[in-house]
Amino acid sequence: MRWPWNLFKNGHASANASPSAVRMTWATSRVGRSISRTGLLLRKQLWVFPLLAIAFLGLGGFFVRAAIERTMKNNLGSQLQTLLGVETSMLQTWFKVQEANALAQANDAQVREQIEELLKLTDPDAGEVTTGTLRTSPIHKLIHKELAPTLSTHDYFGYFVSDKTGTIISSDAPELIGVAERPIQIEQLVAKVLNGDTVVIPPVASRVLMKDENGKLRSGVPTMWVCAPVRDATFQPIAVLGLRIRPEREFTGILQLGQFGESGETYAFDHTGRMVSNSRFDESLALLGLIPDEAGQHSLLNVLVRDPGGDLTAGYRPTQRRAKLPLTHMAAEALAGRDGIDLEGYRDYRGVPVVGAWAFLPHYQIGIATEIDRAEAFRPLAILQWTFAGLQTLLALAAVAIFVFSIIVARMQRAAQKAALETQKLGQYTLEKKLGSGAMGIVYKGHHAVLRRPTAIKMLQVDRVNEGTIERFEREVQLTCQLNHPNTVAIYDYGRTPEGLFYYAMEYLDGIDLQALVEKYGPQPEGRVIRILEQICGSLYEAHSLGLVHRDIKPANIMLNRRGGEPDVAKVLDFGLVKAVDEEKQTNLTAAGSLTGTPLYMSPEAIQSPNSVDPRSDLYAVGAVGYYLLTGKPVFDAQNIVDLCQRHVTEIPVVPSVRLGRAVSPELEAALMACLEKSRAKRPQTGRDLAASLSRVPTSQSWSIDEADAWWGRHERSVITGKPSDTAVPPAGSAITSTASYAQTVVTNE
């Protein structure tokens, strides 16, 4: 298996091939061309787009989810309210039917006549009647005979008749006759019945042995009663007739019609919070221990509608007995008389988060709830969320994959670039030796393959290539190529190798920069200073005429050379910070408000508002360079950059004559001080104006060609070779490019 880094090996080269040949084979291979094509990927940073897509998808998903959730809640709320209303209406209709049946039987003439006969037997004025005598009365058979058709037709499972004292005087269960304690809890309702109301009593547990749904006799059988008043001839209530209803039949059956989905159910509960209908989850409730795990046991009357505090179906177990747990949110609201709906979610009697609607029927003392598990109710929303999460995950993986691929390709590209450098070949140029390097740039001495002339070749540091440096590097060469003045460094050519190395070739200078000149040889004569400044003014005048501002004029960016037999030829270098004053977009390469230039030579406006610099800002720097050449010291000395910048903005410089301690031509001193004015309006307005002022200095001709030739004759060897060694002066070759000085002194936004 071949990994990407194996491409850097010489697997395709013969054993006898030289390392250089091997690297050249790689650089010109199909892989090398592929890497060149991926330059767009690296420059554009395409891995960012999936991240942006994730952000937009997340934002869109948020609003889409919110809109869908609102719609779902509205629809769900409407469905719950509708179902609850239908169930409530059906139950109320059923209740009225039961009340009508009981009232009809209580007002039947034969039934009423026989009950009146029984009441005479229990009348204290008729003498004492024993329970045995009451139970053996033939009247019970007559009452049973009259009620039998109704009991059979309407599915009633028994009856009782009680007098005003609550003593049962007749029943289908003979053992109850004569018992004063009622078999059901009707204490709160008997008064209403005796006052003429017909009442349906919610399911309660029987206190006597009764047959359950399986025909087995036991106590605690769920029982409902519908009770109606029995009236005498004067229409006054004299007794209570109760008909027994099996709640697990029609009552629970009506509520079970409200089951929907996988978890939706409708159930009833009484005023104590006890469930009085069967749950659809009886099987799981038995497994959870909420109802006895026995045949015939149901949730009816066995489940308290209380909040266990956690999801029992997920393994949660409460730390309190169920009777001490609080009512569920629904039950608490209903028993407080507040009908309502909750779509945010609350825990039901199983502890499962649900949404629901509820109502309480005070006339019957029961509450009705319609609920569905929240997870099921909002399942479409969850699916939507999972879909968005899946898409975001895929996009994140895509971003990571693209990013990793970019890193791999970037490393391959850097390796290819280094391999290309090791071949000592850049396009048509052969590299001979490294002259110097700085923070971002590196300079080689080389020559053109055909022309053979010495050339300085500048390129970006391989390990520091990014979108900003490439753009700045290209801009530097494009702007510098527009300049043709003999005192501006000449650009011969520029291009990009298949491996993505951007470079440009410029004239090779073997002189010395002004910084090194002063450090090594001290302050310069007035005539020489004037001659150098005039040449700088000529170079800048051309740049300013084209709308370009250098912004980094300083001694290290000006080379002094012997060119074409002419001594002291100045060359202005490094237009890397040049600003196109007529193109606002060019200023965007430098962050707003950033400090660009070298603080020792920066104008006040370049410090205060960098984007407002103009040609007069360069002339301030020219004056500062002249001051340095003349005195051997910068205009201002300071302990830190902040102090230095403050002095440029507010402080008047000491005149050169005072700084030197000897006389200086007043005209030269005036020209330099005019350049250093805080107000741009008081400075020379163009490079040509400054050059004209310098030409009028009496000492402007004091530095002759002969003197310049003599100086170069004495020092040319040390300037070119750097010998004898001087620790204060860097090798002249490194001064060809200003990147070394630039890295040490320039404050930029990079």
XYZ file of C-alpha atoms in Angstrom, residues 603-605 612 614-617 619-620 673-686 689:
25
model
C 4.949 60.232 10.251
C 2.421 61.392 12.869
C -0.523 60.596 10.576
C -4.882 58.329 5.656
C -0.241 60.125 1.349
C 3.028 61.044 -0.479
C 3.860 63.644 2.199
C 4.029 60.819 4.735
C 8.616 62.687 2.638
C 8.473 62.783 6.448
C 13.126 70.123 9.519
C 10.475 71.060 6.941
C 10.068 67.363 6.140
C 9.614 66.627 9.862
C 6.749 69.082 10.358
C 3.740 67.606 12.190
C 1.336 69.197 9.711
C 1.463 67.767 6.221
C 0.606 71.162 4.745
C 3.931 72.570 6.022
C 6.055 69.825 4.467
C 7.323 69.717 0.885
C 4.362 68.578 -1.185
C 6.238 66.386 -3.660
C 9.899 70.000 -4.355
